[in-house]
Amino acid sequence: MEKTETRVIVFTCNWNAYSSLEAAGVEGLSYPAGVYAVKVMCLGRLHPGLILKAFEQGADSVLLLGCPPGECHYGFGNRHAEEVFAEARALAHLLGIAEERLRLDWLDVGDGHAFVEKVTAFIEQLCSFQPSTLPPSH
Amino acid sequence: MAREVLILGSDAAGLRAALDLADAGLQVHLVEPSPFLGGNRKTSYQPGLRLEAVKHPRITVWTNTTLTRLAGEGADLRAEVRSWPRFVDAQRCTACGDCEEVCPVVVPGQGHTAIHKLPGVSVPNIYVIDRQGRAPCTDACPGGIHVQGYVALIAAGRYREALDLIYEAVPFPGILGRVCHHPCETNCRRAEVDQALSIRNLKRFVADCTLPPFHPSNPPPFRPSTGKHVAIVGSGPSGLTVAYELVRRGHAVTVFEALPVVGGMMAVGIPAYRLPREVIRREVARLQEMGVEIRCNTRIGPDGDLSVDDLLDKYDAVFLGVGAHRPRNLVIPGEELPGVVQGIELLRTINLAQQLPDSEWPERLRQLLPPHVRRAAVIGGGNTAIDVARCLLRQGVRDVRVLYRRSRDEMPAIPDEVEDAEREGIPIEFLTQPIRVIGESEQVVGLECVRMELGEPDESGRRRPVPIAGSEFIVEVDLVVPAIGQQPDLDFLGEALGECGVTRQGNLLVDPVTYMTGKPGVFAAGDAIGQPWSVIDAIGKGKRAARAMDAFLRGLRLPDELAVEAPPMPVARRELLPEEKGPKPRQPMPTISPAERTGGYAEVELGFDEATALAEASRCLSCGPCAECLACEKVCQPRAIDHAMREETATLDVGAVVLVGEGQVTGGDDRVYHVAADDVVGASAVAARVMADLGVALEVLPTPSATRRLPLAIRHPPFAIRIGVFVCKCGSEIADVVDVSTVVAQATHWPGVVYAAPLDFACQAEGAETIAAAVRVHGLDGVVLAACSCCTLDQVCYGCTSQRVRCRTHLGVLADGGQQIPARIELVNIREQCAWVHADDAARATAKARRLIAAAVARLREPDARRRVVEPVTGPVLVWGRGQAAETCAGLLARQGVAVIREASQPVEARGSLGDYTVTLGYNDASRTVSAAVIVLAPASATDFAPWERVFDLGGLAGRRPGLFVCSPEQETEKSGAAVAAQVMALLGRSRRGADGNVAQVEAVRCRACGTCESLCEFGAIAVRQTAAGGWHAVVNAAACTGCGTCAAHCPSGAIVAGYSTDAQIEAMLKAVLSAD
C-alpha cells in the first residue's frame, strides 16, 4: 500500500473535542490534511477493539480527544475512556506498535488553537517512528 | 384562556423561563429588542440554550422587537409587538460574511459595519443590517438616487461602484453632478455640525473620474425584448429618462426632438459654462448605445412631420416630454418693443448659435442681441434669470443687472449660482418690480420700476411683495429680458389637446399615479405637467411615468393593476454622538477666475480632485446608518438581502407576561411577572408560578416520531441499498477549496451510490426540496449530505448554528416534524473539516472531503443504530423534605394535576431512574417503599442530604441524574421549591418527546444478563430485569438514557448498540478514510 501522507485517526467526543475541531474550522486555522476525525458521543463509547481497528486499517497513529477529567458531558464516560486507553496501549505494545503512536488527551470547549496545536505536535513527534507493522487487512 | 406566554428579554433568565414553559406545554413568545438573543450583553450562559430556544417548536423568537401596548385583564391579555426588519432573510443567510467585507459603512459609535453579526456564533447566526431609516439626503432625492450609498462608496475609494449605483437610478450623473439643485444637500444633517456635504460635486467627481473609459463596469440589467415600441416627444431629462427606463425594461424606444440638438433645456437652457456640451453628448451617447433611437429636427404636430395620432398609430405608447418652452409675459406696457427679449428665447439662441456655428442661429442671435446693446436688465429670480444675465455678460454686454421683486431669501435660483453671478459683477436689485418699458423710436431706452416691500405670505408660502407708493424710478437700459417663468407650448397637440386635458395653469393634465393623460396610451411628465422645474424632478417623474408605461405595455389595466410600491422608510433621525460633532469644513469647489469666466463659456467649476473628493465624502455622518449602497445585495450568493423589508406589527393573545431585567410594562396588572436578567433559578420559579396561575395541565409535545421509526438499512442486502450523495457548495465557501464537481463525479462510482449532485445551499428550503425530489425520482433509501451539519440528532451541541438547525429542520430529521424525507440521512461536515482548514491545499482538501463522504456512505451501508423510542413518563412525583421548599414545590405541582407523594423519613435504599424510581424510607421502626417517576429532594441542610448521596451513590451526579432534583438548602427556599417544580414540569413534558436516536438498544437474544451495563451506567438507565416470559436481560429506560454509548463499549456479548454508531459503522468509516485511493 503506497501512502502519500501521514494519516491520523482522531477519535473525538461530541462535546469539548469536537467543538474544538469545529472552532479550528470557524477560525480558519490550518492543520495537516491527514487528520481524520471520527466522532463518537463520548470517548466512553470506545473499546480497545475499535482503537486497534484503526491501526489495522493503516492509521499511522491514533489520538483520542475528549473532555478534561471531571468535565465529561455524561459525568463518567471519560473515566472509562482512561481505562480503555490503558488497555488499548498495552495491547498495542504487544502488537509491536510504538506507544507514542497512541495518545489520549483532552480539550476545553471550542478551543480551536489547542486542537491544532495538539494534532500538529502529535504528528510531528511521529516522524521518527516506523509505519505500522500490522499487515493491511485486505 | 390563553396558553401563550410573552417573555420580554432573552437574557439567561428569559431563556430559562421560555424553555421551562415551552417544555411544559405552553406556547412562548420570546421577545428581544436587539437583533440577537441575549443582545450583546455579557453572559456566561451557554449559547446552546439560545439555539435550543430558536429550535423549540413551542417558542416563537421575535428579535428586533418591542412591546408597544399591553391591554386586557386577568389571563386575557392582548400584547401588541412591533418588529423592526433585519433586511436579511433568516431562511437564506448562511453567515458567510461576504456582505460584511463589502459594506462601506462603519456604524458611528459601534465600530462594526452596517451589515453585521455578533462576533463568533451569534443566535440567530444571521446577519442584520443596521438600517434605522432612510438617510435624509436619499429621502430628499426626487430621482430616487441612493445618495448616502454613493457617498459612502466614494469615501471607500470605490468610484466605479458609486457611479454604477447612480446609474441604477438615473441616466445623467455628469449632468446632475453639475446642475442639480441638490435637495440632498439641503437636507444634509452635517449642516447641524458645520456645513452640508458637497454631495453634488461628489457626484460630478465620480461621473468624470472614470474617463476613460467612460462606461461603468456593470451595464444596467436588461430585460428580454417585449416587442413593444414607444415614441417619446422631446429629448429633455424627462423624455430621456423614460427612454432609459423603458429600454432597460425591454421596450424599443424612439425619441423625437424638434430642435437640432439633443437634451431639451439641458442643452438650450443651461449655459455651457455650467454644463459643457461634451457632458451631455457622452451621457446621451450612452443611451444611444443602449438602443435608444433619437431623431432630431423632427417636429410633432399638425404642421410638423407627424401628429400625435400618427404616433399612436405607429407606436404602442407615446410619452410627451415637451418641457415648458413658452415664456410668461410681463404684462406691462412697452413689452412689445423689439428690445424686449424673453430670457428663455435668448438662452436658446445663444446655446444653439454656439453649438451650430454654421446654421442660421448665429444670425438670429445678432437680431435678438444687436451689437449696440450695452445695458441689460434681466427680470426674475430663478435660474433662467441668473443664467441669462451671466450669458449676456459673456456676450459682451457690459452692464447687466437682475431685478427681482422679492428678497434674496425668496429667490428660487441656486444660491451658489447667484453668488457666482454677483462675483462676476452682476448686481441684483431686490424688491424691484418693473412696471413699464420705455421706448423711443422702436428702441428700448429704459425701464420704469417700483420698489416693493414684503407683506403677508401668499399661497406659495413666500411673503407677497407689495409696491411702495411713490417709489417709482427709471433704469436706463437697451435690453429688457423677462425671465419670470415658462409654461408648456401645447399647440403641437392640435385637436388631441382636448382629449389629453389641460390644467388651469396651462400644463398637461395627468393622473398623479400613472402619469397618463386623458388620452389612453399617451403619458406625460417633466416641465410639461408643471412645477417644480428642475432636472432631477423631471427625472423622478419620468421614472414613475416609465413604470406605469411599462405596466401599460405589458397589458395591465391602469391604475388598478399597477404594482403598489413599497412604502418609503421613515427618515433616520439618530442622535449624533459627541465625537461626530467635531468640525470638518466643507471642501470648496475650485473655479476659474472671474476674469477668465466672462471672456467665454469655459466651465466655471473645475471639479474635485481625488484627495478633495475623499476628504469631502469622509464628512458623511452615515445617517442611515446603512447607506443603501446595495453592495451587500450584489455579493450575497444565497440572495438573502432584502432591502424592501418593512416594519411589522402583531397582536398576541397571552395569559401572562414575564419581564426580564429592568424596565416597566404598563398594563397586565398581576399577570406581569418580574425576574432579574441573570437569575435562572428565579426564572424557573417564575415559570412555575405562571404555569400554576394559568392553571394549565401538562401538555405533551407532539411526537410525530412516535409512529415513525427511522428507516433502517436492514431491509436491503448491503449492496442493494440505493444511496444519493449531495455535496453542498455553500455558495463558494466550500466550492472555492473542495472540487465539488470532481467529488460528485467520483461518488457515482461507489458501491450503493446511484445518484450524486451538487447543491448551492443545503441549508435553504431549495436544498431540501432538491434532495426530496431526488429521493422520490431515484427511489433512494439513503442520503449522504456533505455540507456543514454534523449529525441528525435532535440536539444542539456547542458548535451548532442556526444554519445547521435550519438544514435539519428542512430535512425533517428533528423530532418535531417538518418535511419528511423517507430515507436514512447521514450528514458530513466538509466545511469546517476540509474547506476552512485546508484552504492552502485544495487537492488534499478535496481528497479528504471525498474520503469523509465515502465514510458516510460506508456508514449508511451498515445497519443503523438509531431509533427513536417514545416512552411517556408517567407516575407520581416524590417530594421529600419538610421545609418551605418542599411545601412550595409540592403545592405548585399539585395545582397542575401532578400526583405528588410527600415524604420526609430517612432513605434506606433507592434504585431505578427517571420514570421508575423505587425508594425505601425508614418509617419509625418499620420501613416503607415508594415508587415515583421523579424525585424532588428538599433537604434542610447538607447533613439532611447526606443519606441520599449514600443510597444513590451519586458521586456528584445529583444534578445530572435524570428525574432527580435537589432544592439547594443554600437557596431561598420558596424560590428554590418553585424553580424545581418548573423543571419537573418541563422534564415531564419533554421526556415524553422520546429519546433521541442515539439511545441504547439491547438485542435481547444476545444479552447474557451479566449486569456489566447496569454497573457502568451512572444514570441508572439500563438494568437487568426479568421478562414476562421468565428470562433475564438488560432493559433500557429510554427516557433516562443519554446516549453516551459506554454500555455498548463494554458489553461482552455485543448485545447493545448505543451512542449514534454501531461498531460496524465505526469500522466501516475507519476503513473508508484510511483507504489508499
XYZ file of N, CA and C in Angstrom, chain B residues 352-438:
261
model
N -27.766 77.565 -29.162
C -27.753 76.940 -30.488
C -26.720 77.582 -31.387
N -26.550 78.903 -31.245
C -25.560 79.595 -32.071
C -24.156 79.069 -31.777
N -23.924 78.758 -30.470
C -22.620 78.198 -30.112
C -22.418 76.805 -30.680
N -23.475 75.983 -30.551
C -23.325 74.577 -30.921
C -23.398 74.376 -32.428
N -24.089 75.297 -33.135
C -24.255 75.136 -34.576
C -23.784 76.414 -35.275
N -22.472 76.653 -35.289
C -21.980 77.927 -35.848
C -22.288 78.102 -37.329
N -22.532 76.997 -38.044
C -22.758 77.111 -39.488
C -24.231 77.171 -39.852
N -25.085 77.323 -38.846
C -26.525 77.322 -39.132
C -27.041 78.753 -39.172
N -28.375 78.867 -39.155
C -28.977 80.201 -39.160
C -28.985 80.811 -37.759
N -28.579 80.037 -36.716
C -28.733 80.505 -35.351
C -27.818 81.682 -34.983
N -26.568 81.749 -35.437
C -25.772 82.940 -35.113
C -26.424 84.223 -35.622
N -27.027 84.162 -36.785
C -27.682 85.352 -37.348
C -28.900 85.742 -36.510
N -29.642 84.725 -36.070
C -30.806 85.010 -35.231
C -30.372 85.673 -33.927
N -29.217 85.218 -33.423
C -28.721 85.814 -32.181
C -28.399 87.298 -32.399
N -27.802 87.618 -33.565
C -27.480 89.014 -33.836
C -28.744 89.878 -33.892
N -29.841 89.249 -34.353
C -31.090 90.017 -34.384
C -31.622 90.266 -32.979
N -31.540 89.251 -32.141
C -32.065 89.408 -30.775
C -31.183 90.322 -29.950
N -29.890 90.184 -30.184
C -28.933 90.899 -29.340
C -27.996 91.711 -30.229
N -28.518 92.848 -30.750
C -27.700 93.640 -31.678
C -26.473 94.191 -30.978
N -25.439 94.505 -31.753
C -24.161 94.929 -31.148
C -24.283 96.185 -30.313
N -25.338 96.990 -30.533
C -25.400 98.252 -29.787
C -25.797 98.068 -28.335
N -26.266 96.871 -27.991
C -26.760 96.664 -26.620
C -25.592 96.712 -25.650
N -25.673 97.642 -24.713
C -24.613 97.795 -23.710
C -25.129 97.543 -22.293
N -26.436 97.867 -22.119
C -27.008 97.772 -20.786
C -28.250 96.871 -20.851
N -28.322 95.900 -19.942
C -29.458 94.978 -19.971
C -30.000 94.779 -18.568
N -31.339 94.676 -18.478
C -31.981 94.341 -17.204
C -32.682 93.006 -17.358
N -32.329 92.089 -16.507
C -32.975 90.771 -16.528
C -33.971 90.753 -15.393
N -35.175 90.312 -15.686
C -36.232 90.370 -14.673
C -36.589 88.957 -14.235
N -36.454 88.712 -12.947
C -36.789 87.382 -12.398
C -35.766 86.951 -11.390
N -36.084 85.897 -10.639
C -35.176 85.436 -9.585
C -34.857 83.963 -9.686
N -35.201 83.385 -10.809
C -34.953 81.944 -10.953
C -33.636 81.678 -11.664
N -33.386 80.378 -11.917
C -32.139 80.014 -12.578
C -32.039 80.572 -13.977
N -33.194 80.679 -14.667
C -33.159 81.239 -16.016
C -32.645 82.670 -15.978
N -33.137 83.446 -15.021
C -32.716 84.846 -14.923
C -31.217 84.937 -14.687
N -30.725 84.158 -13.753
C -29.296 84.211 -13.433
C -28.474 83.736 -14.633
N -28.926 82.630 -15.267
C -28.198 82.094 -16.420
C -28.124 83.108 -17.550
N -29.256 83.745 -17.831
C -29.272 84.651 -18.968
C -28.435 85.898 -18.664
N -28.465 86.345 -17.401
C -27.651 87.510 -17.036
C -26.172 87.204 -17.244
N -25.749 86.013 -16.788
C -24.330 85.668 -16.915
C -23.947 85.448 -18.377
N -24.897 84.957 -19.179
C -24.614 84.785 -20.607
C -24.451 86.145 -21.292
N -25.319 87.094 -20.904
C -25.239 88.425 -21.519
C -23.866 89.034 -21.264
N -23.383 88.820 -20.055
C -22.057 89.323 -19.713
C -21.006 88.726 -20.644
N -21.162 87.393 -20.880
C -20.209 86.682 -21.742
C -20.385 87.070 -23.213
N -21.582 87.564 -23.560
C -21.807 88.017 -24.937
C -21.280 89.439 -25.139
N -20.742 90.041 -24.084
C -20.129 91.351 -24.248
C -20.985 92.511 -23.771
N -22.138 92.219 -23.183
C -22.941 93.305 -22.622
C -22.269 93.742 -21.330
N -21.868 94.988 -21.242
C -21.050 95.454 -20.117
C -21.849 95.538 -18.819
N -23.060 96.100 -18.952
C -23.830 96.422 -17.758
C -25.080 95.530 -17.693
N -25.006 94.500 -16.876
C -26.134 93.571 -16.740
C -26.577 93.590 -15.292
N -27.848 93.766 -15.099
C -28.361 93.695 -13.728
C -29.585 92.798 -13.696
N -29.858 92.275 -12.496
C -31.032 91.427 -12.315
C -31.983 92.155 -11.387
N -33.237 92.211 -11.794
C -34.252 92.846 -10.948
C -35.183 91.753 -10.426
N -35.357 91.743 -9.117
C -36.212 90.695 -8.538
C -37.156 91.346 -7.550
N -38.392 90.963 -7.602
C -39.404 91.700 -6.827
C -39.459 91.289 -5.360
N -38.800 90.160 -5.016
C -38.773 89.800 -3.602
C -37.353 89.945 -3.079
N -37.065 89.335 -1.936
C -35.723 89.483 -1.369
C -34.889 88.233 -1.674
N -33.638 88.262 -1.277
C -32.710 87.175 -1.586
C -33.231 85.819 -1.081
N -33.828 85.847 0.116
C -34.282 84.589 0.710
C -35.335 83.873 -0.135
N -36.087 84.651 -0.891
C -37.164 84.024 -1.675
C -36.703 83.589 -3.052
N -35.456 83.873 -3.404
C -35.005 83.567 -4.773
C -35.006 82.068 -5.034
N -35.666 81.616 -6.080
C -35.640 80.182 -6.383
C -34.320 79.708 -7.018
N -33.498 80.622 -7.474
C -32.250 80.203 -8.129
C -31.309 79.550 -7.119
N -30.415 78.685 -7.629
C -29.440 78.019 -6.760
C -28.531 79.088 -6.150
N -28.440 79.179 -4.813
C -27.682 80.278 -4.177
C -26.244 80.390 -4.681
N -25.585 79.256 -4.911
C -24.203 79.315 -5.408
C -24.120 80.059 -6.733
N -25.140 79.825 -7.570
C -25.151 80.460 -8.883
C -25.346 81.975 -8.730
N -26.199 82.345 -7.783
C -26.456 83.768 -7.543
C -25.155 84.436 -7.095
N -24.469 83.758 -6.162
C -23.215 84.331 -5.677
C -22.203 84.454 -6.806
N -22.117 83.403 -7.647
C -21.192 83.450 -8.783
C -21.503 84.636 -9.686
N -22.807 84.856 -9.910
C -23.211 85.962 -10.780
C -22.750 87.292 -10.185
N -22.958 87.440 -8.897
C -22.553 88.685 -8.245
C -21.041 88.855 -8.320
N -20.330 87.708 -8.126
C -18.875 87.774 -8.191
C -18.413 88.194 -9.588
N -19.183 87.813 -10.587
C -18.821 88.189 -11.965
C -19.198 89.635 -12.263
N -19.869 90.302 -11.305
C -20.160 91.715 -11.493
C -21.588 92.002 -11.899
N -22.486 91.129 -11.554
C -23.886 91.367 -11.881
C -24.621 91.775 -10.612
N -25.048 93.020 -10.481
C -25.802 93.408 -9.293
C -27.221 92.851 -9.352
N -27.721 92.485 -8.190
C -29.099 92.004 -8.135
C -29.887 93.006 -7.308
N -30.875 93.574 -7.917
C -31.697 94.550 -7.195
C -32.945 93.860 -6.721
N -32.994 93.728 -5.391
C -34.125 93.019 -4.814
C -35.282 93.961 -4.625
N -36.455 93.413 -4.378
C -37.667 94.200 -4.083
C -37.885 95.268 -5.153
N -37.698 94.843 -6.389
C -37.821 95.768 -7.514
C -38.713 95.131 -8.573
N -39.745 95.855 -8.952
C -40.700 95.329 -9.917
C -40.804 96.276 -11.105
N -40.617 95.797 -12.341
C -40.780 96.691 -13.496
C -42.259 96.961 -13.730
N -42.561 98.191 -14.109
C -43.969 98.492 -14.395
C -44.186 99.034 -15.814
N -43.096 99.423 -16.493
C -43.283 99.960 -17.846
C -41.943 99.934 -18.566
N -41.986 99.476 -19.827
C -40.788 99.551 -20.656
C -40.874 100.854 -21.442
N -39.794 101.647 -21.390
C -39.816 102.934 -22.060
C -39.085 102.803 -23.397
